[in-house]
Amino acid sequence: MSHAVTAPTLYGLMAEFETPTELVHAAKAAYAEGYREMDAYSPFPIEEASEAIGFHKSAVPLVVLTGGILGGLSGFGLQYWINVIAYPLNIGGKPYDSWPAFIVPTFEMTILFAGLVGMFGMFALNGLPQPYHPVFNVDRFSAVTRDKFFLCVEATDPKFDLVGTQQFMERLKPLSISEVPH
Amino acid sequence: MAGLEEKNLALLDEPPVLGPGQTFDSVTDTITDIVLKRPIGMGWLLGLAIGMGLLAILGMAVTYLFLRGVGIWGIDIPVAWGFAIINFVWWIGIGHAGTLISAILLLFKQTWRNSINRFAEAMTLFAVACAGMFPLLHMGRPWLGYWMFPYPNSMGVWPQFRSPLVWDVFAVSTYATISAVFWFVGLVPDFATMREAATNRWSRMVYGALSLGWRGSARHWTRYEALYILLAGISTPLVLSVHTVVSFDFAVAIMPGWHTTIFPPYFVAGAIYSGFAMVLVLAIPIRKYYGLEGMITMRHLQNSAKIMLATGLIVGYGYFFETFIALYSGSTYERFMIHNRWFGPYAAFYWSLILFNILTPQVLWVPKVRSNTAWLFVISLVVLVGMWLERFVIIVTSLHRDYLPSSWGHYVPTRWDWATYTGTIGLFTAAIFLFIRIMPAISIFEIRMLLPQAEVKE
């Protein structure tokens, strides 16, 4: 750990934990301490961890809903335009706007758009793909995809102070504390 | 809660979802080592060679088909649908179990699915790829396949949206796309695990790119989980719609034996039935060969067998009601259709279908059979053949003798029909073997969630 690194080039301080319970407790303690600019990292989703860092609601459901509505409208609109306006065909004397027959492709388009918009939307909200991120500068961090749990308090937090935050983290009894360089 | 669940399981005498003594580390290693560390074995090479060999046959069959046209197949008027549509319905049905496992069982919080959803989803994708080839090849001029999609063209023509065949294009292409989305989204965190576990620069870069830079942030996981459950929510009606629309291809026609309202549920049940049979056919050798008995336990095999038993009974109900309605309707043509199925030139197919699909699987009622992998494997193969026969019977016996005896005919598949069919089995086999060695065949992050260590204690 090099203390020669000055604060502006620092991304944050990262504490490593052995269990999900310790991570959640640490995140709660950090939130209670007044830290807001932080993130918890884990090898699998832990609902309590994102609650603890104060992240409650994601926009993903709204994105999926929007995609679905768009898909449904464009699916029905496409069929209506084709079979009623652009290329009307008399099929067994059925009306041009035989809407019950259009339901199946409308439904499929709803699902298709909801799924695709949802996937791209989720990745976009997460800022992925992101080839570089400072947290990967910490060697021990590679265990986040395996069996270790990390809490990173970012240097942009107004309450962040290299010495003070480090002392706070030591009280959480982590396996290790690392400075995260940019 | 967990304690209570264990007690209930013990009372039911059910094996656990995960073997004892697993840790975050051990599950990660067990799954990633298959791809990253394990040397290439003779068994795998042999399997891949068989798959590739059959795939080569597919290449020949398709090349000859493109040169000569669909006349090389046994199809003719009146049986114009033949193997191509039989195999299309068979393959797409097999795919359905993958979506059922990944989506419907997720919504019902059946956590045991976490061990088998990944390769079941892969199975879905490969089965849909095999299925999708058949309508294309069957078109006569496959290079004009894009005419099925609505796009502005210089001919000024557009698709006709009142036809179930156009619905099918939308249903199957949406199904393939959404299955791929679901699969990829599920793989991203595991690609990150592979990236960190990779032993050489090349694989680290490939998995790194595929992982999109996933870093396990809590904010990311929250959005990820929200999307994952929503994808499950939209895939559930989707998978039911796909085979429903496939059954409309038949039910909307006025052919005796096709024009029935029972087709949608009966097709969906049959699809899941054959899909779970394929899951067992794949899971049983894979868990044995790669030593995954701790993750794909007897619980998974038994549950799959129970689902097969249940869906098999629904299929049996479908067969019963086809017959009953034919008699009850008083329609000469419907009655003749059943008579022709039972005693006509394809009667042997019908009775083997009853034997394979209805009678044989009844042994799954016996708990000893359900906990014997050899039995399960054989029964699953029998069901796969049975479900193929079902589609043969539905398509061929209905078409070959319809209303007018003067237009009756006979259908015999040619060697090119068989070559195309076995060729797609090769495509499927080769894809599965490559998948096992290239991607984590079991969802690593979802297995971690099943471990008792993953629980957050207050």
XYZ file of C-alpha atoms in Angstrom:
640
model
C 0.000 0.000 0.000
C 1.636 3.184 -1.115
C 0.726 6.309 0.785
C 2.542 8.487 -1.726
C -0.620 8.401 -3.857
C -2.385 11.726 -3.427
C -6.099 11.973 -2.888
C -7.308 13.253 -6.325
C -5.810 10.289 -8.169
C -7.504 7.918 -5.778
C -10.754 6.246 -6.786
C -11.558 5.113 -3.268
C -10.863 2.749 -0.421
C -11.866 -0.852 -0.635
C -12.495 -3.300 2.198
C -12.662 -7.038 1.617
C -14.974 -9.379 3.508
C -15.332 -13.109 3.898
C -19.110 -13.457 4.065
C -22.172 -11.723 2.623
C -23.398 -10.992 6.153
C -20.223 -9.051 6.962
C -20.563 -7.115 3.707
C -24.146 -6.124 4.456
C -23.265 -5.086 8.009
C -20.324 -3.065 6.741
C -22.439 -1.373 4.080
C -25.095 -0.510 6.657
C -22.443 0.896 9.002
C -20.945 2.979 6.198
C -24.357 4.342 5.280
C -25.048 5.173 8.922
C -21.668 6.885 9.093
C -22.880 9.197 6.324
C -21.136 7.743 3.266
C -23.239 7.799 0.102
C -20.796 7.432 -2.805
C -20.008 3.781 -2.383
C -20.678 0.419 -3.919
C -20.779 -3.152 -2.705
C -19.344 -5.911 -4.887
C -20.274 -9.563 -4.628
C -20.072 -12.840 -6.599
C -23.864 -13.167 -6.663
C -26.814 -10.820 -6.156
C -27.416 -9.805 -2.540
C -30.595 -7.797 -2.226
C -29.689 -6.605 1.269
C -26.384 -5.192 0.042
C -27.939 -2.818 -2.462
C -30.550 -1.824 0.118
C -27.739 -1.118 2.560
C -25.871 1.223 0.216
C -29.110 3.078 -0.379
C -29.968 1.824 -3.865
C -33.613 0.886 -3.767
C -35.311 1.247 -7.122
C -34.039 0.542 -10.587
C -35.481 1.931 -13.792
C -35.308 -1.458 -15.510
C -39.020 -2.342 -15.136
C -39.991 0.985 -16.714
C -37.559 0.384 -19.582
C -39.003 -3.076 -20.229
C -42.555 -1.723 -20.083
C -41.699 1.030 -22.563
C -40.110 -1.500 -24.906
C -43.146 -3.750 -24.679
C -45.624 -0.932 -25.411
C -43.512 0.270 -28.336
C -43.280 -3.270 -29.707
C -46.987 -3.917 -29.372
C -47.974 -0.646 -31.026
C -45.500 -0.993 -33.864
C -46.437 -4.657 -34.366
C -50.132 -3.892 -34.654
C -49.515 -0.708 -36.620
C -47.345 -2.554 -39.122
C -49.988 -5.170 -39.782
C -52.813 -2.649 -39.963
C -50.882 -0.481 -42.397
C -49.905 -3.441 -44.576
C -53.225 -5.275 -44.664
C -55.538 -2.256 -44.702
C -53.641 0.546 -46.443
C -50.561 -0.568 -48.361
C -51.550 -3.975 -49.692
C -55.186 -4.870 -49.025
C -55.975 -8.471 -49.954
C -59.356 -10.117 -49.874
C -58.811 -13.362 -47.964
C -61.970 -15.433 -47.777
C -64.102 -12.299 -47.577
C -62.671 -11.322 -44.212
C -62.522 -7.618 -43.403
C -59.218 -5.913 -44.213
C -58.866 -4.921 -40.592
C -59.289 -8.465 -39.237
C -57.664 -7.472 -35.971
C -58.059 -10.800 -34.111
C -55.684 -12.328 -36.664
C -53.155 -9.587 -35.941
C -52.990 -10.410 -32.229
C -50.389 -13.143 -32.512
C -47.682 -11.074 -34.272
C -48.620 -8.095 -32.042
C -47.995 -10.249 -28.985
C -44.721 -11.593 -30.366
C -43.492 -8.091 -31.198
C -44.406 -6.931 -27.691
C -42.262 -9.662 -26.193
C -39.445 -9.135 -28.681
C -39.145 -5.414 -28.044
C -39.579 -5.765 -24.274
C -36.774 -8.323 -24.135
C -34.340 -6.545 -26.447
C -34.965 -3.060 -25.048
C -34.741 -4.552 -21.554
C -31.382 -6.179 -22.203
C -29.811 -3.170 -23.892
C -31.430 -0.879 -21.341
C -30.106 -2.844 -18.379
C -26.592 -2.861 -19.778
C -26.812 0.837 -20.637
C -28.037 1.782 -17.147
C -25.158 -0.248 -15.732
C -22.712 1.516 -18.004
C -21.693 -1.778 -19.608
C -19.747 -2.751 -21.611
C -16.985 -1.010 -19.701
C -13.550 -2.392 -20.504
C -11.764 -0.419 -17.775
C -12.801 0.298 -14.241
C -10.530 1.422 -11.387
C -11.695 -1.311 -8.981
C -9.842 -3.854 -11.120
C -6.565 -2.158 -10.144
C -6.819 -3.910 -6.784
C -5.297 -7.345 -7.221
C -7.432 -9.010 -4.580
C -10.571 -7.763 -6.333
C -10.488 -10.629 -8.819
C -11.958 -12.798 -6.027
C -15.218 -10.840 -6.407
C -16.178 -13.266 -9.154
C -15.409 -16.168 -6.862
C -15.845 -16.048 -3.099
C -15.030 -12.603 -1.625
C -17.169 -9.547 -0.909
C -16.015 -5.948 -1.248
C -17.169 -2.546 -0.112
C -15.659 0.439 -1.888
C -16.120 3.974 -0.521
C -15.356 6.361 -3.342
C -13.085 9.388 -3.031
C -15.794 11.606 -4.518
C -17.889 11.208 -1.384
C -17.874 14.500 0.535
C -17.213 12.638 3.767
C -14.275 10.730 2.276
C -10.990 11.263 4.011
C -8.113 8.885 3.443
C -7.134 8.554 7.085
C -10.594 8.846 8.614
C -12.249 6.455 6.186
C -9.456 3.955 6.628
C -9.878 4.096 10.401
C -13.603 3.602 9.969
C -13.021 0.599 7.729
C -10.613 -0.970 10.187
C -13.384 -0.984 12.771
C -15.427 -3.185 10.401
C -12.787 -5.943 10.755
C -12.291 -6.635 7.037
C -9.867 -9.205 5.612
C -7.955 -6.394 3.927
C -8.174 -2.705 3.066
C -6.785 -1.442 -0.240
C -6.473 1.933 -1.845
C -8.038 1.917 -5.304
C -5.938 3.987 -7.718
C -7.428 5.437 -10.858
C -36.888 -21.570 7.274
C -34.016 -23.450 5.740
C -34.084 -25.901 8.627
C -37.774 -26.523 8.163
C -37.296 -27.085 4.469
C -34.580 -29.634 5.132
C -36.821 -31.431 7.573
C -39.654 -31.555 5.048
C -37.288 -32.884 2.440
C -36.102 -35.565 4.822
C -39.715 -36.536 5.481
C -40.360 -36.775 1.753
C -37.174 -38.757 1.363
C -36.007 -36.380 -1.365
C -32.348 -35.998 -2.205
C -30.898 -32.488 -1.737
C -30.467 -29.947 -4.544
C -26.734 -29.694 -3.886
C -24.379 -32.316 -2.592
C -22.907 -31.737 0.898
C -19.711 -29.814 1.650
C -19.793 -27.331 -1.250
C -18.241 -23.882 -0.893
C -18.173 -20.791 -3.127
C -14.701 -21.847 -4.132
C -15.491 -25.480 -4.857
C -18.536 -24.788 -7.024
C -16.594 -22.180 -8.987
C -13.690 -24.537 -9.559
C -15.829 -27.550 -10.402
C -17.633 -25.650 -13.132
C -14.809 -23.534 -14.560
C -12.285 -26.380 -14.561
C -14.335 -28.298 -17.116
C -13.647 -25.491 -19.554
C -10.307 -24.078 -18.433
C -8.254 -26.887 -16.905
C -9.579 -30.274 -17.877
C -7.588 -31.904 -20.678
C -9.534 -32.855 -23.771
C -10.665 -36.426 -23.205
C -11.281 -39.255 -25.622
C -14.953 -39.420 -24.687
C -15.480 -35.791 -25.575
C -13.516 -36.118 -28.802
C -15.527 -39.172 -29.793
C -18.805 -37.386 -29.096
C -17.715 -34.336 -31.052
C -16.521 -36.539 -33.906
C -19.895 -38.249 -34.108
C -21.637 -34.895 -34.063
C -19.339 -33.456 -36.710
C -19.682 -36.576 -38.860
C -23.460 -36.288 -38.840
C -23.141 -32.567 -39.446
C -21.143 -33.353 -42.577
C -24.057 -35.497 -43.721
C -26.297 -32.487 -43.205
C -23.954 -30.444 -45.372
C -24.203 -32.999 -48.164
C -27.973 -33.338 -47.854
C -28.480 -29.580 -47.960
C -26.081 -29.098 -50.859
C -27.844 -31.746 -52.908
C -31.185 -30.238 -51.936
C -30.076 -26.835 -53.203
C -28.900 -28.392 -56.446
C -31.931 -30.535 -57.140
C -34.817 -29.068 -55.145
C -37.279 -30.658 -52.721
C -38.037 -33.427 -55.212
C -35.223 -35.414 -53.630
C -37.419 -35.787 -50.566
C -40.370 -38.144 -50.286
C -42.879 -35.293 -50.285
C -45.495 -35.019 -52.984
C -49.165 -34.141 -53.230
C -51.082 -34.947 -51.006
C -48.324 -35.314 -48.374
C -46.439 -32.087 -49.061
C -45.279 -31.546 -45.486
C -43.409 -34.749 -44.634
C -40.171 -34.887 -42.679
C -39.437 -31.194 -42.849
C -42.452 -30.202 -40.769
C -42.307 -33.314 -38.544
C -38.725 -32.457 -37.609
C -39.468 -28.755 -37.275
C -42.190 -29.434 -34.715
C -40.086 -32.080 -32.967
C -37.056 -29.853 -32.550
C -38.920 -26.769 -31.516
C -40.799 -28.806 -28.944
C -37.537 -30.056 -27.470
C -36.462 -26.466 -27.036
C -39.450 -25.694 -24.858
C -38.152 -27.459 -21.769
C -35.198 -25.074 -21.651
C -37.448 -22.050 -21.421
C -39.729 -23.804 -18.983
C -36.786 -24.512 -16.713
C -35.205 -21.095 -16.995
C -38.341 -18.952 -16.916
C -41.360 -20.714 -15.455
C -39.492 -22.526 -12.690
C -37.736 -19.246 -11.812
C -41.083 -17.504 -11.385
C -42.245 -20.362 -9.165
C -39.039 -20.032 -7.124
C -38.028 -23.624 -7.855
C -34.401 -23.091 -6.915
C -33.388 -26.604 -7.958
C -33.559 -25.307 -11.527
C -30.322 -23.339 -10.969
C -28.225 -26.441 -11.652
C -29.748 -27.258 -14.994
C -31.051 -24.004 -16.477
C -27.849 -23.037 -18.302
C -27.446 -26.130 -20.405
C -31.205 -26.447 -20.818
C -31.169 -22.931 -22.321
C -28.281 -23.936 -24.584
C -30.314 -26.959 -25.583
C -33.205 -24.617 -26.435
C -31.040 -22.459 -28.681
C -29.502 -25.370 -30.552
C -32.868 -27.106 -30.895
C -34.433 -23.919 -32.272
C -31.526 -23.596 -34.712
C -32.188 -27.151 -35.929
C -35.933 -26.478 -36.058
C -35.554 -23.225 -37.961
C -33.656 -24.926 -40.773
C -36.530 -27.153 -41.786
C -39.159 -24.620 -42.889
C -36.380 -22.802 -44.755
C -35.177 -25.921 -46.541
C -38.763 -26.917 -47.206
C -39.478 -23.714 -49.105
C -38.004 -24.913 -52.347
C -36.203 -21.623 -52.866
C -34.603 -21.132 -49.449
C -32.549 -18.194 -50.655
C -35.779 -16.231 -50.812
C -36.613 -17.011 -47.174
C -36.503 -13.324 -46.280
C -39.695 -12.833 -48.301
C -41.521 -14.051 -45.203
C -40.592 -10.901 -43.326
C -42.372 -7.616 -43.916
C -39.900 -5.320 -45.607
C -40.347 -2.670 -48.271
C -39.492 -4.247 -51.613
C -39.549 -3.331 -55.272
C -42.259 -5.909 -55.951
C -44.651 -3.931 -53.791
C -45.959 -7.031 -51.999
C -46.355 -7.626 -48.276
C -46.994 -10.687 -46.102
C -50.540 -11.783 -45.415
C -51.044 -11.544 -41.686
C -54.138 -13.700 -41.452
C -52.089 -16.824 -42.062
C -50.753 -18.907 -39.146
C -47.649 -19.572 -41.232
C -46.757 -15.877 -40.985
C -47.553 -15.941 -37.264
C -45.112 -18.818 -37.031
C -42.344 -16.698 -38.537
C -42.905 -14.084 -35.843
C -43.314 -16.609 -33.033
C -40.240 -18.683 -33.852
C -37.925 -15.777 -34.618
C -39.002 -13.974 -31.432
C -38.531 -17.172 -29.493
C -35.025 -17.682 -30.870
C -34.082 -14.056 -30.130
C -35.478 -13.926 -26.609
C -33.959 -17.318 -25.751
C -30.589 -15.987 -26.871
C -31.090 -12.797 -24.826
C -32.022 -14.780 -21.731
C -29.065 -17.077 -22.208
C -26.555 -14.288 -22.755
C -27.815 -12.173 -19.860
C -27.511 -15.229 -17.614
C -23.990 -15.862 -18.844
C -22.520 -12.386 -18.304
C -21.627 -12.736 -14.580
C -20.277 -16.224 -15.272
C -18.144 -14.905 -18.114
C -16.661 -12.538 -15.522
C -15.842 -15.550 -13.346
C -14.260 -17.257 -16.346
C -12.276 -14.099 -17.092
C -10.750 -14.092 -13.615
C -10.185 -17.855 -13.602
C -8.701 -17.930 -17.107
C -5.266 -19.469 -17.298
C -4.012 -17.812 -20.458
C -4.147 -14.388 -22.029
C -6.229 -15.459 -25.006
C -9.103 -16.937 -23.013
C -8.897 -14.066 -20.533
C -9.433 -11.597 -23.356
C -12.293 -13.513 -24.946
C -14.158 -14.069 -21.690
C -13.312 -10.524 -20.638
C -14.936 -9.130 -23.761
C -17.975 -11.393 -23.346
C -18.334 -10.379 -19.693
C -18.688 -6.724 -20.805
C -16.536 -5.719 -17.834
C -18.938 -7.137 -15.240
C -17.682 -6.316 -11.751
C -20.446 -7.569 -9.459
C -21.548 -4.126 -8.278
C -24.630 -4.142 -6.044
C -26.312 -1.530 -8.254
C -25.631 -3.686 -11.292
C -26.967 -6.794 -9.595
C -30.185 -4.999 -8.642
C -30.882 -3.938 -12.236
C -29.719 -7.334 -13.438
C -32.088 -9.212 -11.158
C -34.955 -6.915 -12.124
C -34.362 -7.667 -15.792
C -33.825 -11.370 -15.203
C -37.162 -11.824 -13.479
C -38.908 -9.706 -16.138
C -37.337 -11.773 -18.897
C -38.675 -14.842 -17.121
C -42.064 -13.160 -16.933
C -42.198 -12.407 -20.662
C -40.654 -15.725 -21.695
C -43.370 -17.674 -19.914
C -46.266 -16.574 -22.153
C -43.825 -16.570 -25.069
C -42.950 -20.245 -24.773
C -46.611 -21.152 -24.418
C -47.424 -19.034 -27.468
C -44.756 -20.609 -29.666
C -46.088 -24.127 -29.648
C -49.637 -22.784 -29.657
C -48.855 -20.970 -32.897
C -47.147 -24.089 -34.254
C -50.335 -26.009 -33.488
C -52.350 -23.288 -35.309
C -50.467 -24.228 -38.466
C -52.476 -27.418 -38.224
C -55.599 -26.458 -36.309
C -56.537 -23.571 -38.608
C -56.511 -25.918 -41.614
C -59.687 -27.921 -42.237
C -57.902 -31.255 -42.507
C -59.488 -34.092 -40.464
C -57.194 -34.816 -37.543
C -55.861 -31.259 -37.560
C -58.923 -29.089 -37.174
C -59.333 -29.413 -33.404
C -59.341 -26.968 -30.524
C -57.388 -29.291 -28.223
C -54.245 -28.781 -30.281
C -52.668 -25.798 -28.490
C -52.553 -27.245 -24.929
C -51.809 -30.712 -26.218
C -48.930 -29.444 -28.359
C -47.481 -27.396 -25.505
C -47.631 -30.377 -23.146
C -46.022 -32.600 -25.767
C -43.294 -30.038 -26.322
C -42.401 -29.907 -22.632
C -42.633 -33.690 -22.459
C -40.039 -34.222 -25.198
C -37.958 -31.311 -23.905
C -37.562 -32.834 -20.469
C -36.725 -36.148 -22.093
C -33.902 -34.361 -23.929
C -32.796 -32.654 -20.700
C -32.432 -36.079 -19.091
C -30.689 -37.553 -22.135
C -28.114 -34.749 -21.875
C -27.888 -34.367 -18.101
C -27.368 -38.010 -17.214
C -24.163 -38.543 -19.230
C -22.832 -35.019 -18.599
C -23.071 -35.232 -14.789
C -21.483 -38.658 -14.839
C -18.658 -37.822 -17.234
C -17.751 -34.484 -15.671
C -18.362 -35.520 -12.070
C -21.150 -33.005 -11.512
C -23.241 -35.308 -9.308
C -22.889 -32.775 -6.491
C -24.723 -30.135 -8.505
C -27.014 -32.061 -10.804
C -28.293 -34.396 -8.125
C -30.881 -37.165 -8.190
C -33.362 -34.497 -7.123
C -33.092 -32.855 -10.544
C -33.442 -36.116 -12.396
C -36.412 -37.173 -10.282
C -38.159 -33.842 -10.668
C -37.628 -33.955 -14.429
C -39.045 -37.478 -14.472
C -42.117 -36.281 -12.576
C -42.672 -33.440 -15.022
C -42.354 -35.954 -17.853
C -44.910 -38.189 -16.214
C -47.345 -35.286 -15.764
C -46.971 -33.845 -19.263
C -47.065 -37.357 -20.699
C -50.459 -37.853 -19.097
C -51.686 -34.571 -20.620
C -50.503 -35.839 -23.988
C -52.347 -39.110 -23.340
C -55.463 -37.094 -22.560
C -54.982 -35.353 -25.914
C -54.820 -38.692 -27.756
C -57.894 -39.897 -25.923
C -59.905 -36.815 -26.802
C -58.837 -36.825 -30.432
C -60.366 -40.271 -30.643
C -63.396 -39.459 -28.542
C -64.267 -36.314 -30.511
C -63.832 -38.162 -33.789
C -66.442 -40.667 -32.679
C -68.673 -38.147 -30.884
C -68.670 -35.609 -33.718
C -70.499 -37.966 -36.030
C -68.319 -36.702 -38.864
C -67.556 -39.447 -41.356
C -64.194 -37.912 -42.199
C -63.085 -37.565 -38.580
C -64.133 -41.161 -37.882
C -62.325 -42.353 -40.946
C -59.232 -40.456 -39.874
C -59.113 -42.399 -36.568
C -59.926 -45.668 -38.304
C -57.144 -44.984 -40.771
C -54.710 -44.204 -37.954
C -55.553 -47.403 -36.134
C -55.761 -49.807 -39.035
C -54.411 -47.961 -42.095
C -51.005 -48.260 -43.732
C -49.348 -46.267 -40.916
C -51.012 -48.181 -38.061
C -47.648 -49.487 -36.867
C -46.528 -45.887 -36.282
C -49.661 -45.101 -34.305
C -49.409 -48.135 -32.026
C -45.677 -47.629 -31.446
C -46.536 -44.055 -30.539
C -49.007 -45.278 -27.913
C -46.448 -47.766 -26.630
C -43.559 -45.274 -26.503
C -45.361 -42.172 -25.375
C -48.156 -43.416 -23.144
C -47.483 -46.930 -21.883
C -43.715 -47.069 -21.347
C -43.414 -43.833 -19.323
C -45.951 -45.144 -16.808
C -43.089 -47.024 -15.141
C -42.026 -43.569 -13.899
C -44.683 -43.946 -11.207
C -42.271 -46.340 -9.477
C -39.845 -44.369 -7.245
C -37.100 -46.948 -7.858
C -37.256 -46.282 -11.594
C -37.124 -42.525 -11.038
C -33.950 -42.888 -9.033
C -32.185 -45.132 -11.535
C -30.237 -43.143 -14.110
C -30.029 -46.003 -16.618
C -33.796 -46.428 -16.609
C -34.374 -42.692 -16.888
C -31.989 -42.442 -19.811
C -33.661 -45.253 -21.732
C -37.187 -44.007 -21.013
C -36.213 -40.526 -22.154
C -34.916 -41.886 -25.445
C -38.129 -43.838 -25.861
C -40.161 -40.667 -25.244
C -38.083 -38.715 -27.769
C -38.805 -41.344 -30.402
C -42.436 -41.413 -29.312
C -42.844 -37.673 -29.681
C -41.273 -37.820 -33.118
C -43.771 -40.528 -34.059
C -46.577 -38.342 -32.764
C -45.713 -35.618 -35.256
C -45.336 -38.215 -37.995
C -48.778 -39.594 -37.259
C -50.402 -36.157 -37.066
C -48.886 -34.947 -40.319
C -48.733 -38.009 -42.526
C -51.883 -39.915 -41.595
C -54.012 -36.797 -41.862
C -52.614 -35.662 -45.178
C -52.323 -38.916 -47.053
C -56.042 -39.696 -46.964
C -58.319 -36.679 -46.726
C -61.828 -36.146 -48.050
C -61.557 -37.413 -51.608
C -60.354 -40.997 -52.120
C -59.302 -40.025 -55.636
C -56.652 -37.728 -54.184
C -55.281 -40.177 -51.667
C -51.599 -40.990 -51.707
C -48.758 -42.558 -49.812
C -45.692 -41.042 -48.230
C -42.331 -42.751 -47.922
C -39.316 -40.737 -46.750
C -36.237 -41.011 -48.937
C -32.633 -41.393 -47.856
C -32.290 -37.591 -48.224
C -35.079 -37.099 -45.712
C -33.217 -39.297 -43.269
C -29.896 -37.633 -44.081
C -31.296 -34.186 -43.332
C -32.890 -35.379 -40.111
C -29.823 -37.205 -38.768
C -27.777 -34.256 -39.967
C -29.623 -31.906 -37.636
C -29.068 -34.377 -34.799
C -25.386 -33.996 -35.652
C -25.636 -30.220 -35.578
C -27.309 -30.409 -32.181
C -24.780 -32.916 -30.802
C -21.753 -31.002 -32.070
C -23.118 -27.732 -30.675
C -23.771 -29.293 -27.261
C -20.280 -30.825 -27.097
C -18.624 -27.543 -28.076
C -20.785 -25.631 -25.610
C -19.708 -27.851 -22.712
C -16.045 -27.094 -23.367
C -16.393 -23.398 -24.188
C -18.890 -22.021 -21.703
C -19.766 -22.730 -18.078
C -22.365 -25.469 -18.480
C -23.905 -24.743 -15.089
C -24.842 -21.276 -13.902
C -22.105 -20.512 -11.375
C -23.583 -17.442 -9.708
C -26.970 -19.074 -9.312
C -25.398 -22.162 -7.728
C -23.601 -19.887 -5.236
C -26.976 -18.481 -4.248
C -28.116 -21.991 -3.285
C -25.297 -22.477 -0.780
C -26.145 -22.012 2.902
C -23.169 -19.600 3.136
C -24.952 -17.223 0.747
C -27.614 -16.391 3.292
C -27.350 -12.979 4.956
C -27.826 -13.412 8.695
C -29.177 -10.580 10.791
